[in-house]
Amino acid sequence: MVNMNVVIVLVVVTLVILLLVGLFVLLLVMGHNRRNRHRAELAEVAVQHAEEVRQVEQEVLAQTMAEVGRDLHDNIGQLLTATRMGLNRIIGQREEPHATEVKATLDRTIAEVRRLSRTLNTDRWSEQDLGQAIAAECERVHHTTGLPVLFERTGVASFQSADRKLVLYRIFQELLNNALKHAGASRIDVSLEHAPVLRLTVSDDGKGFTPASSTSGQGLANIHRRAALIGYHCDLVSGPGQGTRISIHEP
Amino acid sequence: MGRLHGEGGERWYTSASSRNTIELHRLLLLIMIGSGACWALRARERRDWTSWLGAQLLLAILVQISAELYLLGHGNNHALFNVYVPMEFGLLLAMSYTFMHSRRERMVVLCAAWPFALAYLWELLHYGTFDRFVSTSFICGGFTLVAIYAYLLVRAVDRSSRPLSRTPVFWVFAGMVVYFAASAPIVGLLHYLNGLDKEVAASLFVINQVLAMVRYVAVGTGLCLLVNGDDRW
């Protein structure tokens, strides 16, 4: 007969080994979970930090632009107005075609400087409606270039911060500028949807391009960077001969 | 009175315990086939290590079926397991080799084969028969595999960025460590216990069977988790 003590020892030793192995695996799992939690916390901190950096960038950008806007209005605007008054005094009531042309050009320049200083002033954006500003810009581009720039707006505008509206407006300007400069389009469509999420789309019927090509990289990267500043996403659909459609939208 | 080796070791039974032992033996075979099915289902997700693991699973299933046939013929199947043990050790060592990336690690794995080989040769020469189960070699190889797979387990845990329950290699390595670490005392004292009381020895060997089940369930789980080419650590 087998000694029962041997059997008990054998069972106990096996159980102890199992326990030790189980403990070893358990400690590994616990350590892994703790490390994963730590990694997740670090990732969260990194996201928060990136968000703070974005906000600071945005604030600095807004302050710089406001400063430039004020300078344009207070200095260059004043100088241009003074120039116009001086010109009026010199010309007087004489009807000279060249003088009239110069005055008209000067008036346009003053109007442009005012418009520019207004758009650069972030304080104004807290009151200004994004849709109205885009519509006015479309109208202006249409009058200046003669190109049909059609604007469509759907939904009811929800609250957007002044900074966000300014960034969206700048993106819109860049998209419009790209379409005018590079697309060779015969028509540009702009749409601003407020629901279900805010979506700004600029499309043209121009020559299009291959999104992956190196020449398109810088401008697109700039748009992506600006969209990321306010946490927006950017979708691009384009191809040679197929026009271009770019959407900036809330996630 | 029949005498039977189970997977990875041996078991003796008498008429009193034979029925339960046979049922456990068959359950283990079913679990092995289940793990093999998991391996076959994940055929598209094949890696270097799964090829070695698949070969080991196939071999284990064949040996288990052969052991079942030996059981019916009331034969001594020690020779069968004496052939299986070095093959299993070799296949598992080869599998661990595929995870070793540095030259030093690979040298360690290659050197780890020597103690087992020497123990195996010594046992065969010392006892002068192939009909006595090579338990010393089994323990020697088992501890070698425990050391290697524990190292791989720690490394897998260290490198895995996702939950371990969804990491295939975690299950495979943990199964190996649990089985080879805990089965050593039973297999080591098998001859001693058998010499004292065959029935008690057979009853105790049930622990080994259960450990083997745990191992193959873990291996099957790991293989099932291999999806969409994703076996990141």
CSV table of C-alpha atoms in Angstrom, one decimal:
chain,number,residue,atom,x,y,z
A,1,MET,CA,0.0,0.0,0.0
A,2,VAL,CA,1.1,3.5,-0.8
A,3,ASN,CA,2.0,5.7,2.1
A,4,MET,CA,-0.9,8.3,2.3
A,5,ASN,CA,1.6,10.9,3.4
A,6,VAL,CA,3.3,10.7,0.1
A,7,VAL,CA,0.0,11.1,-1.8
A,8,ILE,CA,-0.9,14.1,0.3
A,9,VAL,CA,2.6,15.7,-0.2
A,10,LEU,CA,2.3,15.1,-3.9
A,11,VAL,CA,-1.1,16.6,-4.2
A,12,VAL,CA,0.0,19.6,-2.0
A,13,VAL,CA,3.2,20.1,-4.0
A,14,THR,CA,1.2,20.1,-7.2
A,15,LEU,CA,-1.3,22.5,-5.8
A,16,VAL,CA,1.4,24.8,-4.5
A,17,ILE,CA,3.1,24.8,-7.9
A,18,LEU,CA,-0.2,25.5,-9.6
A,19,LEU,CA,-0.8,28.3,-7.1
A,20,LEU,CA,2.6,29.8,-7.7
A,21,VAL,CA,2.2,29.6,-11.5
A,22,GLY,CA,-1.3,31.1,-11.2
A,23,LEU,CA,0.0,33.8,-9.0
A,24,PHE,CA,2.8,34.5,-11.5
A,25,VAL,CA,0.4,34.8,-14.3
A,26,LEU,CA,-2.0,36.9,-12.2
A,27,LEU,CA,0.8,39.3,-11.3
A,28,LEU,CA,1.8,39.5,-14.9
A,29,VAL,CA,-1.8,40.3,-15.9
A,30,MET,CA,-2.2,42.9,-13.1
A,31,GLY,CA,1.1,44.5,-14.0
A,32,HIS,CA,0.0,44.6,-17.7
A,33,ASN,CA,-3.3,46.1,-16.8
A,34,ARG,CA,-1.7,48.7,-14.6
A,35,ARG,CA,0.8,49.6,-17.4
A,36,ASN,CA,-2.1,49.8,-19.9
A,37,ARG,CA,-4.0,52.1,-17.6
A,38,HIS,CA,-0.9,54.2,-17.2
A,39,ARG,CA,-0.4,54.3,-21.0
A,40,ALA,CA,-4.0,55.4,-21.4
A,41,GLU,CA,-3.6,58.1,-18.8
A,42,LEU,CA,-0.4,59.3,-20.6
A,43,ALA,CA,-2.3,59.3,-23.9
A,44,GLU,CA,-5.1,61.3,-22.3
A,45,VAL,CA,-2.6,63.8,-20.9
A,46,ALA,CA,-1.0,64.1,-24.4
A,47,VAL,CA,-4.4,64.7,-26.0
A,48,GLN,CA,-5.1,67.4,-23.4
A,49,HIS,CA,-1.7,68.9,-23.9
A,50,ALA,CA,-2.2,69.0,-27.7
A,51,GLU,CA,-5.6,70.6,-27.2
A,52,GLU,CA,-4.2,73.2,-24.9
A,53,VAL,CA,-1.4,73.9,-27.5
A,54,ARG,CA,-4.0,74.2,-30.2
A,55,GLN,CA,-6.0,76.6,-28.1
A,56,VAL,CA,-2.9,78.7,-27.4
A,57,GLU,CA,-2.0,78.7,-31.1
A,58,GLN,CA,-5.5,79.8,-31.9
A,59,GLU,CA,-5.5,82.6,-29.4
A,60,VAL,CA,-2.1,83.8,-30.6
A,61,LEU,CA,-3.2,83.6,-34.2
A,62,ALA,CA,-6.4,85.5,-33.3
A,63,GLN,CA,-4.5,88.1,-31.4
A,64,THR,CA,-2.0,88.6,-34.1
A,65,MET,CA,-4.7,88.9,-36.8
A,66,ALA,CA,-6.6,91.3,-34.6
A,67,GLU,CA,-3.5,93.4,-34.2
A,68,VAL,CA,-2.8,93.4,-37.9
A,69,GLY,CA,-6.5,94.3,-38.5
A,70,ARG,CA,-6.3,97.2,-36.0
A,71,ASP,CA,-3.1,98.4,-37.6
A,72,LEU,CA,-4.7,98.2,-41.1
A,73,HIS,CA,-7.7,100.2,-39.9
A,74,ASP,CA,-5.9,102.7,-37.7
A,75,ASN,CA,-2.8,103.3,-39.7
A,76,ILE,CA,-3.1,102.3,-43.3
A,77,GLY,CA,-6.8,103.1,-43.4
A,78,GLN,CA,-6.2,106.6,-42.0
A,79,LEU,CA,-3.3,107.2,-44.4
A,80,LEU,CA,-5.4,106.1,-47.3
A,81,THR,CA,-8.2,108.4,-46.2
A,82,ALA,CA,-5.8,111.3,-45.8
A,83,THR,CA,-4.4,110.5,-49.2
A,84,ARG,CA,-7.9,110.6,-50.7
A,85,MET,CA,-8.7,113.9,-49.0
A,86,GLY,CA,-5.5,115.4,-50.3
A,87,LEU,CA,-6.2,114.1,-53.7
A,88,ASN,CA,-9.6,115.7,-53.6
A,89,ARG,CA,-8.1,119.0,-52.6
A,90,ILE,CA,-5.5,118.8,-55.5
A,91,ILE,CA,-8.0,117.8,-58.1
A,92,GLY,CA,-10.8,120.0,-56.8
A,93,GLN,CA,-13.8,120.0,-59.0
A,94,ARG,CA,-11.9,119.3,-62.2
A,95,GLU,CA,-13.3,116.5,-64.3
A,96,GLU,CA,-10.2,114.6,-65.4
A,97,PRO,CA,-10.7,111.0,-66.5
A,98,HIS,CA,-7.3,109.9,-65.0
A,99,ALA,CA,-8.0,111.6,-61.7
A,100,THR,CA,-11.5,110.0,-61.5
A,101,GLU,CA,-9.9,106.6,-62.2
A,102,VAL,CA,-7.3,107.1,-59.5
A,103,LYS,CA,-10.0,108.2,-57.0
A,104,ALA,CA,-12.0,105.1,-57.9
A,105,THR,CA,-9.0,102.9,-57.4
A,106,LEU,CA,-8.2,104.6,-54.1
A,107,ASP,CA,-11.8,104.1,-52.9
A,108,ARG,CA,-11.7,100.4,-53.8
A,109,THR,CA,-8.4,100.1,-51.9
A,110,ILE,CA,-9.9,101.8,-48.8
A,111,ALA,CA,-12.9,99.5,-49.0
A,112,GLU,CA,-10.7,96.5,-49.3
A,113,VAL,CA,-8.6,97.6,-46.3
A,114,ARG,CA,-11.7,98.1,-44.2
A,115,ARG,CA,-13.1,94.7,-45.2
A,116,LEU,CA,-9.8,93.1,-44.4
A,117,SER,CA,-9.5,94.8,-41.1
A,118,ARG,CA,-13.0,93.7,-40.2
A,119,THR,CA,-12.4,90.1,-41.0
A,120,LEU,CA,-9.2,90.1,-39.1
A,121,ASN,CA,-10.9,91.5,-36.0
A,122,THR,CA,-12.0,88.5,-34.0
A,123,ASP,CA,-14.2,90.7,-31.7
A,124,ARG,CA,-16.4,91.3,-34.7
A,125,TRP,CA,-16.8,87.6,-35.3
A,126,SER,CA,-18.6,87.1,-32.0
A,127,GLU,CA,-21.5,89.1,-33.6
A,128,GLN,CA,-21.0,88.3,-37.2
A,129,ASP,CA,-22.8,85.4,-38.8
A,130,LEU,CA,-20.5,82.9,-40.6
A,131,GLY,CA,-23.1,82.3,-43.4
A,132,GLN,CA,-23.5,86.0,-44.1
A,133,ALA,CA,-19.7,86.5,-44.2
A,134,ILE,CA,-19.3,83.6,-46.6
A,135,ALA,CA,-22.2,84.9,-48.8
A,136,ALA,CA,-20.7,88.4,-48.9
A,137,GLU,CA,-17.3,86.9,-49.9
A,138,CYS,CA,-18.9,84.8,-52.6
A,139,GLU,CA,-20.7,87.9,-53.9
A,140,ARG,CA,-17.5,89.9,-53.9
A,141,VAL,CA,-15.5,87.2,-55.7
A,142,HIS,CA,-18.3,86.9,-58.3
A,143,HIS,CA,-18.2,90.7,-58.9
A,144,THR,CA,-14.5,90.8,-59.0
A,145,THR,CA,-13.8,87.8,-61.3
A,146,GLY,CA,-17.1,87.4,-63.1
A,147,LEU,CA,-17.1,83.7,-62.2
A,148,PRO,CA,-20.3,82.2,-60.9
A,149,VAL,CA,-19.8,81.5,-57.2
A,150,LEU,CA,-23.0,80.0,-55.9
A,151,PHE,CA,-23.7,79.9,-52.2
A,152,GLU,CA,-26.3,77.6,-50.5
A,153,ARG,CA,-27.1,77.5,-46.9
A,154,THR,CA,-29.2,74.9,-45.1
A,155,GLY,CA,-30.4,74.5,-41.5
A,156,VAL,CA,-30.4,76.9,-38.6
A,157,ALA,CA,-27.1,78.3,-37.4
A,158,SER,CA,-26.1,77.0,-34.0
A,159,PHE,CA,-23.7,78.8,-31.6
A,160,GLN,CA,-20.1,78.9,-32.8
A,161,SER,CA,-17.4,80.7,-31.0
A,162,ALA,CA,-15.7,83.7,-32.6
A,163,ASP,CA,-12.4,81.8,-33.0
A,164,ARG,CA,-14.1,78.9,-34.6
A,165,LYS,CA,-16.0,81.1,-37.1
A,166,LEU,CA,-12.8,82.9,-37.9
A,167,VAL,CA,-10.9,79.7,-38.6
A,168,LEU,CA,-13.7,78.3,-40.7
A,169,TYR,CA,-13.9,81.6,-42.7
A,170,ARG,CA,-10.1,81.4,-43.3
A,171,ILE,CA,-10.4,77.9,-44.5
A,172,PHE,CA,-13.2,78.9,-46.8
A,173,GLN,CA,-11.1,81.8,-48.2
A,174,GLU,CA,-8.2,79.4,-48.8
A,175,LEU,CA,-10.4,76.9,-50.5
A,176,LEU,CA,-12.0,79.6,-52.7
A,177,ASN,CA,-8.6,81.0,-53.5
A,178,ASN,CA,-7.3,77.6,-54.5
A,179,ALA,CA,-10.3,77.0,-56.7
A,180,LEU,CA,-9.8,80.4,-58.4
A,181,LYS,CA,-6.0,80.1,-58.8
A,182,HIS,CA,-5.5,76.4,-59.7
A,183,ALA,CA,-8.7,74.8,-60.8
A,184,GLY,CA,-9.5,76.7,-63.9
A,185,ALA,CA,-13.1,76.2,-63.0
A,186,SER,CA,-16.1,77.7,-64.8
A,187,ARG,CA,-18.3,77.5,-61.6
A,188,ILE,CA,-17.7,77.3,-57.9
A,189,ASP,CA,-20.3,76.0,-55.5
A,190,VAL,CA,-20.2,76.7,-51.8
A,191,SER,CA,-22.5,75.2,-49.3
A,192,LEU,CA,-22.9,75.6,-45.5
A,193,GLU,CA,-25.0,72.9,-43.7
A,194,HIS,CA,-25.8,73.4,-40.1
A,195,ALA,CA,-27.4,70.0,-39.4
A,196,PRO,CA,-26.8,67.3,-38.4
A,197,VAL,CA,-23.3,68.7,-38.1
A,198,LEU,CA,-21.7,71.9,-39.3
A,199,ARG,CA,-20.3,71.2,-42.8
A,200,LEU,CA,-18.7,73.7,-45.1
A,201,THR,CA,-18.2,72.4,-48.7
A,202,VAL,CA,-16.5,74.1,-51.6
A,203,SER,CA,-16.6,72.3,-55.0
A,204,ASP,CA,-15.6,73.3,-58.5
A,205,ASP,CA,-15.9,71.8,-61.9
A,206,GLY,CA,-12.2,72.5,-62.7
A,207,LYS,CA,-9.4,70.2,-63.8
A,208,GLY,CA,-9.1,68.4,-60.5
A,209,PHE,CA,-5.9,66.7,-59.3
A,210,THR,CA,-4.6,63.5,-57.8
A,211,PRO,CA,-4.8,64.0,-54.0
A,212,ALA,CA,-1.7,61.8,-53.4
A,213,SER,CA,0.4,63.9,-55.7
A,214,SER,CA,3.3,65.9,-54.1
A,215,THR,CA,2.2,69.2,-55.6
A,216,SER,CA,-1.1,69.2,-53.7
A,217,GLY,CA,0.5,68.4,-50.4
A,218,GLN,CA,1.3,71.8,-48.9
A,219,GLY,CA,-2.0,73.5,-49.5
A,220,LEU,CA,-4.0,70.5,-48.3
A,221,ALA,CA,-1.8,70.1,-45.3
A,222,ASN,CA,-2.4,73.7,-44.4
A,223,ILE,CA,-6.2,73.2,-44.7
A,224,HIS,CA,-6.0,70.0,-42.6
A,225,ARG,CA,-3.9,71.8,-40.0
A,226,ARG,CA,-6.3,74.7,-39.7
A,227,ALA,CA,-9.3,72.3,-39.5
A,228,ALA,CA,-7.5,70.3,-36.8
A,229,LEU,CA,-7.0,73.6,-34.8
A,230,ILE,CA,-10.8,73.6,-34.2
A,231,GLY,CA,-11.1,69.8,-34.1
A,232,TYR,CA,-12.8,69.5,-37.5
A,233,HIS,CA,-12.2,66.9,-40.2
A,234,CYS,CA,-11.4,67.5,-43.8
A,235,ASP,CA,-12.7,65.2,-46.7
A,236,LEU,CA,-11.4,65.6,-50.2
A,237,VAL,CA,-12.7,64.1,-53.4
A,238,SER,CA,-10.9,64.9,-56.6
A,239,GLY,CA,-9.3,63.4,-59.7
A,240,PRO,CA,-7.9,64.6,-63.0
A,241,GLY,CA,-10.7,66.1,-65.0
A,242,GLN,CA,-13.3,65.5,-62.3
A,243,GLY,CA,-13.2,68.8,-60.4
A,244,THR,CA,-12.6,69.0,-56.7
A,245,ARG,CA,-14.9,68.8,-53.7
A,246,ILE,CA,-13.5,69.6,-50.2
A,247,SER,CA,-15.7,69.3,-47.0
A,248,ILE,CA,-14.8,70.6,-43.6
A,249,HIS,CA,-17.0,69.2,-41.0
A,250,GLU,CA,-17.5,68.5,-37.3
A,251,PRO,CA,-16.5,65.0,-36.3
B,1,MET,CA,-5.3,-5.2,-15.7
B,2,GLY,CA,-4.6,-2.7,-18.4
B,3,ARG,CA,-1.8,-0.3,-18.4
B,4,LEU,CA,-2.1,2.9,-20.3
B,5,HIS,CA,-0.1,6.0,-20.9
B,6,GLY,CA,-2.1,9.3,-21.3
B,7,GLU,CA,-0.8,12.3,-23.2
B,8,GLY,CA,2.4,13.6,-22.0
B,9,GLY,CA,2.9,10.9,-19.4
B,10,GLU,CA,1.3,7.7,-18.3
B,11,ARG,CA,-1.5,6.3,-16.2
B,12,TRP,CA,-2.2,3.0,-14.8
B,13,TYR,CA,-5.6,1.9,-13.8
B,14,THR,CA,-7.4,-1.0,-12.4
B,15,SER,CA,-11.0,-2.1,-12.9
B,16,ALA,CA,-12.1,0.2,-10.1
B,17,SER,CA,-10.9,3.4,-11.7
B,18,SER,CA,-10.7,2.4,-15.3
B,19,ARG,CA,-14.1,3.8,-16.4
B,20,ASN,CA,-13.4,7.3,-15.1
B,21,THR,CA,-9.9,7.2,-16.4
B,22,ILE,CA,-11.0,6.2,-19.9
B,23,GLU,CA,-13.7,8.9,-19.9
B,24,LEU,CA,-11.1,11.5,-19.0
B,25,HIS,CA,-8.8,10.1,-21.6
B,26,ARG,CA,-11.5,10.5,-24.2
B,27,LEU,CA,-12.4,14.0,-23.0
B,28,LEU,CA,-8.8,15.0,-23.4
B,29,LEU,CA,-8.8,13.6,-26.9
B,30,LEU,CA,-11.9,15.6,-27.7
B,31,ILE,CA,-10.3,18.8,-26.4
B,32,MET,CA,-7.2,18.1,-28.4
B,33,ILE,CA,-9.3,17.6,-31.5
B,34,GLY,CA,-11.1,20.9,-30.7
B,35,SER,CA,-7.7,22.7,-30.5
B,36,GLY,CA,-6.7,21.1,-33.8
B,37,ALA,CA,-10.0,22.3,-35.3
B,38,CYS,CA,-9.2,25.9,-34.1
B,39,TRP,CA,-5.8,25.6,-35.7
B,40,ALA,CA,-7.4,24.4,-39.0
B,41,LEU,CA,-10.0,27.2,-38.9
B,42,ARG,CA,-7.2,29.7,-38.6
B,43,ALA,CA,-5.3,28.2,-41.5
B,44,ARG,CA,-5.3,31.6,-43.3
B,45,GLU,CA,-3.7,33.2,-40.3
B,46,ARG,CA,-0.7,31.0,-40.3
B,47,ARG,CA,2.6,32.1,-38.8
B,48,ASP,CA,5.9,30.4,-38.2
B,49,TRP,CA,4.9,29.4,-34.7
B,50,THR,CA,1.5,28.1,-35.6
B,51,SER,CA,3.0,25.6,-38.0
B,52,TRP,CA,5.1,24.1,-35.2
B,53,LEU,CA,2.1,24.2,-32.9
B,54,GLY,CA,-0.1,22.5,-35.5
B,55,ALA,CA,2.5,19.8,-36.0
B,56,GLN,CA,2.6,19.2,-32.2
B,57,LEU,CA,-1.2,19.2,-32.0
B,58,LEU,CA,-1.5,16.7,-34.8
B,59,LEU,CA,1.2,14.5,-33.2
B,60,ALA,CA,-0.5,14.7,-29.8
B,61,ILE,CA,-3.9,13.7,-31.3
B,62,LEU,CA,-2.3,10.7,-33.1
B,63,VAL,CA,-0.5,9.6,-30.0
B,64,GLN,CA,-3.7,9.9,-27.9
B,65,ILE,CA,-5.6,7.8,-30.4
B,66,SER,CA,-2.9,5.2,-30.5
B,67,ALA,CA,-2.9,5.2,-26.7
B,68,GLU,CA,-6.6,4.5,-26.8
B,69,LEU,CA,-6.0,1.6,-29.1
B,70,TYR,CA,-3.3,0.3,-26.8
B,71,LEU,CA,-5.8,0.5,-24.0
B,72,LEU,CA,-8.2,-1.7,-25.9
B,73,GLY,CA,-5.4,-4.2,-26.5
B,74,HIS,CA,-4.3,-4.0,-22.9
B,75,GLY,CA,-0.7,-3.3,-24.1
B,76,ASN,CA,2.1,-1.3,-22.6
B,77,ASN,CA,2.3,1.9,-24.5
B,78,HIS,CA,5.4,3.3,-22.8
B,79,ALA,CA,7.4,2.9,-26.0
B,80,LEU,CA,4.9,5.1,-27.8
B,81,PHE,CA,5.3,7.9,-25.3
B,82,ASN,CA,9.0,7.4,-25.2
B,83,VAL,CA,9.0,8.3,-28.8
B,84,TYR,CA,6.4,11.1,-28.4
B,85,VAL,CA,8.1,13.0,-25.5
B,86,PRO,CA,11.3,14.0,-27.4
B,87,MET,CA,9.2,14.9,-30.5
B,88,GLU,CA,6.9,17.0,-28.5
B,89,PHE,CA,9.9,18.7,-26.8
B,90,GLY,CA,11.6,19.3,-30.1
B,91,LEU,CA,8.4,20.8,-31.7
B,92,LEU,CA,7.7,23.1,-28.7
B,93,LEU,CA,11.4,24.1,-28.6
B,94,ALA,CA,11.2,24.9,-32.3
B,95,MET,CA,8.1,26.9,-31.8
B,96,SER,CA,9.8,29.0,-29.0
B,97,TYR,CA,12.8,29.5,-31.4
B,98,THR,CA,10.5,31.4,-33.8
B,99,PHE,CA,9.9,34.0,-31.2
B,100,MET,CA,13.5,34.5,-30.4
B,101,HIS,CA,15.0,37.4,-32.4
B,102,SER,CA,18.4,38.0,-31.0
B,103,ARG,CA,21.4,35.7,-31.6
B,104,ARG,CA,21.9,35.2,-27.9
B,105,GLU,CA,18.3,34.1,-27.3
B,106,ARG,CA,18.5,31.6,-30.2
B,107,MET,CA,21.7,30.2,-28.8
B,108,VAL,CA,20.1,29.8,-25.4
B,109,VAL,CA,17.2,27.9,-27.0
B,110,LEU,CA,19.6,25.7,-28.9
B,111,CYS,CA,21.7,25.0,-25.8
B,112,ALA,CA,18.5,24.2,-23.8
B,113,ALA,CA,18.0,21.1,-25.9
B,114,TRP,CA,21.1,19.5,-24.6
B,115,PRO,CA,20.1,18.7,-21.0
B,116,PHE,CA,17.0,17.0,-22.3
B,117,ALA,CA,18.9,15.0,-24.9
B,118,LEU,CA,21.5,13.9,-22.4
B,119,ALA,CA,18.8,12.9,-19.8
B,120,TYR,CA,17.0,11.0,-22.5
B,121,LEU,CA,20.1,9.1,-23.6
B,122,TRP,CA,21.1,8.4,-20.0
B,123,GLU,CA,17.6,7.1,-19.2
B,124,LEU,CA,17.5,4.7,-22.1
B,125,LEU,CA,21.1,3.5,-21.5
B,126,HIS,CA,20.7,3.3,-17.7
B,127,TYR,CA,17.5,1.2,-17.8
B,128,GLY,CA,18.3,-0.6,-20.9
B,129,THR,CA,14.7,-0.8,-22.1
B,130,PHE,CA,12.4,1.2,-24.2
B,131,ASP,CA,9.4,0.0,-22.2
B,132,ARG,CA,10.0,2.1,-19.2
B,133,PHE,CA,8.6,5.7,-19.4
B,134,VAL,CA,11.3,8.4,-19.6
B,135,SER,CA,10.0,10.4,-16.7
B,136,THR,CA,13.4,12.1,-15.8
B,137,SER,CA,13.7,13.3,-19.4
B,138,PHE,CA,10.1,14.5,-19.3
B,139,ILE,CA,10.8,16.5,-16.1
B,140,CYS,CA,14.0,17.8,-17.5
B,141,GLY,CA,12.4,18.9,-20.8
B,142,GLY,CA,9.3,20.2,-18.9
B,143,PHE,CA,11.4,22.5,-16.7
B,144,THR,CA,13.3,23.7,-19.8
B,145,LEU,CA,10.1,24.5,-21.5
B,146,VAL,CA,8.7,26.2,-18.4
B,147,ALA,CA,11.8,28.5,-18.3
B,148,ILE,CA,11.6,29.3,-22.0
B,149,TYR,CA,7.8,29.8,-22.1
B,150,ALA,CA,7.8,31.8,-18.9
B,151,TYR,CA,10.4,34.1,-20.4
B,152,LEU,CA,8.2,34.4,-23.6
B,153,LEU,CA,5.1,35.0,-21.4
B,154,VAL,CA,6.8,37.8,-19.5
B,155,ARG,CA,8.0,39.3,-22.8
B,156,ALA,CA,4.5,39.0,-24.4
B,157,VAL,CA,2.9,40.7,-21.4
B,158,ASP,CA,5.5,43.4,-21.5
B,159,ARG,CA,5.0,44.1,-25.2
B,160,SER,CA,1.3,43.7,-25.6
B,161,SER,CA,-0.6,46.9,-25.8
B,162,ARG,CA,-4.0,45.4,-25.8
B,163,PRO,CA,-5.9,43.3,-23.2
B,164,LEU,CA,-4.1,40.0,-22.6
B,165,SER,CA,-7.4,38.1,-22.9
B,166,ARG,CA,-7.3,39.0,-26.6
B,167,THR,CA,-3.6,38.3,-27.1
B,168,PRO,CA,-3.2,34.8,-28.7
B,169,VAL,CA,0.3,34.1,-27.6
B,170,PHE,CA,-0.6,34.9,-24.0
B,171,TRP,CA,-3.0,31.9,-23.9
B,172,VAL,CA,-0.5,29.6,-25.6
B,173,PHE,CA,2.4,30.5,-23.4
B,174,ALA,CA,0.3,30.4,-20.2
B,175,GLY,CA,-1.0,27.0,-21.1
B,176,MET,CA,2.5,25.6,-21.6
B,177,VAL,CA,3.8,27.1,-18.3
B,178,VAL,CA,0.9,25.8,-16.3
B,179,TYR,CA,1.0,22.3,-17.7
B,180,PHE,CA,4.7,21.7,-17.6
B,181,ALA,CA,5.3,23.3,-14.3
B,182,ALA,CA,2.5,21.5,-12.4
B,183,SER,CA,2.7,18.1,-14.0
B,184,ALA,CA,6.4,17.6,-13.0
B,185,PRO,CA,5.8,16.1,-9.5
B,186,ILE,CA,3.2,13.6,-10.6
B,187,VAL,CA,5.2,12.4,-13.6
B,188,GLY,CA,8.4,12.5,-11.5
B,189,LEU,CA,7.0,10.1,-8.9
B,190,LEU,CA,5.1,8.0,-11.3
B,191,HIS,CA,7.3,4.9,-11.1
B,192,TYR,CA,7.6,5.2,-7.4
B,193,LEU,CA,3.9,5.4,-6.8
B,194,ASN,CA,3.2,2.7,-9.3
B,195,GLY,CA,5.5,0.4,-7.5
B,196,LEU,CA,3.5,1.1,-4.2
B,197,ASP,CA,-0.1,1.2,-5.4
B,198,LYS,CA,-1.2,1.1,-9.0
B,199,GLU,CA,-4.7,2.3,-8.3
B,200,VAL,CA,-3.7,5.3,-6.3
B,201,ALA,CA,-1.1,6.1,-8.9
B,202,ALA,CA,-3.8,6.0,-11.6
B,203,SER,CA,-6.0,8.2,-9.5
B,204,LEU,CA,-3.3,10.8,-9.0
B,205,PHE,CA,-2.5,10.8,-12.7
B,206,VAL,CA,-6.0,12.3,-13.2
B,207,ILE,CA,-4.3,15.6,-12.1
B,208,ASN,CA,-2.0,15.3,-15.1
B,209,GLN,CA,-4.9,14.7,-17.4
B,210,VAL,CA,-6.7,17.7,-16.1
B,211,LEU,CA,-3.6,19.9,-16.5
B,212,ALA,CA,-3.3,18.6,-20.1
B,213,MET,CA,-6.9,19.7,-20.7
B,214,VAL,CA,-6.2,23.1,-19.3
B,215,ARG,CA,-3.2,23.3,-21.6
B,216,TYR,CA,-5.1,22.4,-24.8
B,217,VAL,CA,-8.1,24.6,-23.9
B,218,ALA,CA,-5.6,27.5,-23.5
B,219,VAL,CA,-3.9,26.6,-26.8
B,220,GLY,CA,-7.2,26.4,-28.6
B,221,THR,CA,-8.3,29.7,-27.2
B,222,GLY,CA,-5.1,31.3,-28.4
B,223,LEU,CA,-5.5,29.9,-31.8
B,224,CYS,CA,-9.1,31.1,-32.0
B,225,LEU,CA,-8.0,34.6,-31.2
B,226,LEU,CA,-5.8,34.7,-34.3
B,227,VAL,CA,-7.9,36.9,-36.5
B,228,ASN,CA,-7.3,39.2,-39.5
B,229,GLY,CA,-3.5,38.7,-39.3
B,230,ASP,CA,-3.5,40.4,-36.0
B,231,ASP,CA,-1.2,38.7,-33.4
B,232,ARG,CA,0.5,41.8,-32.1
B,233,TRP,CA,2.0,41.6,-28.7
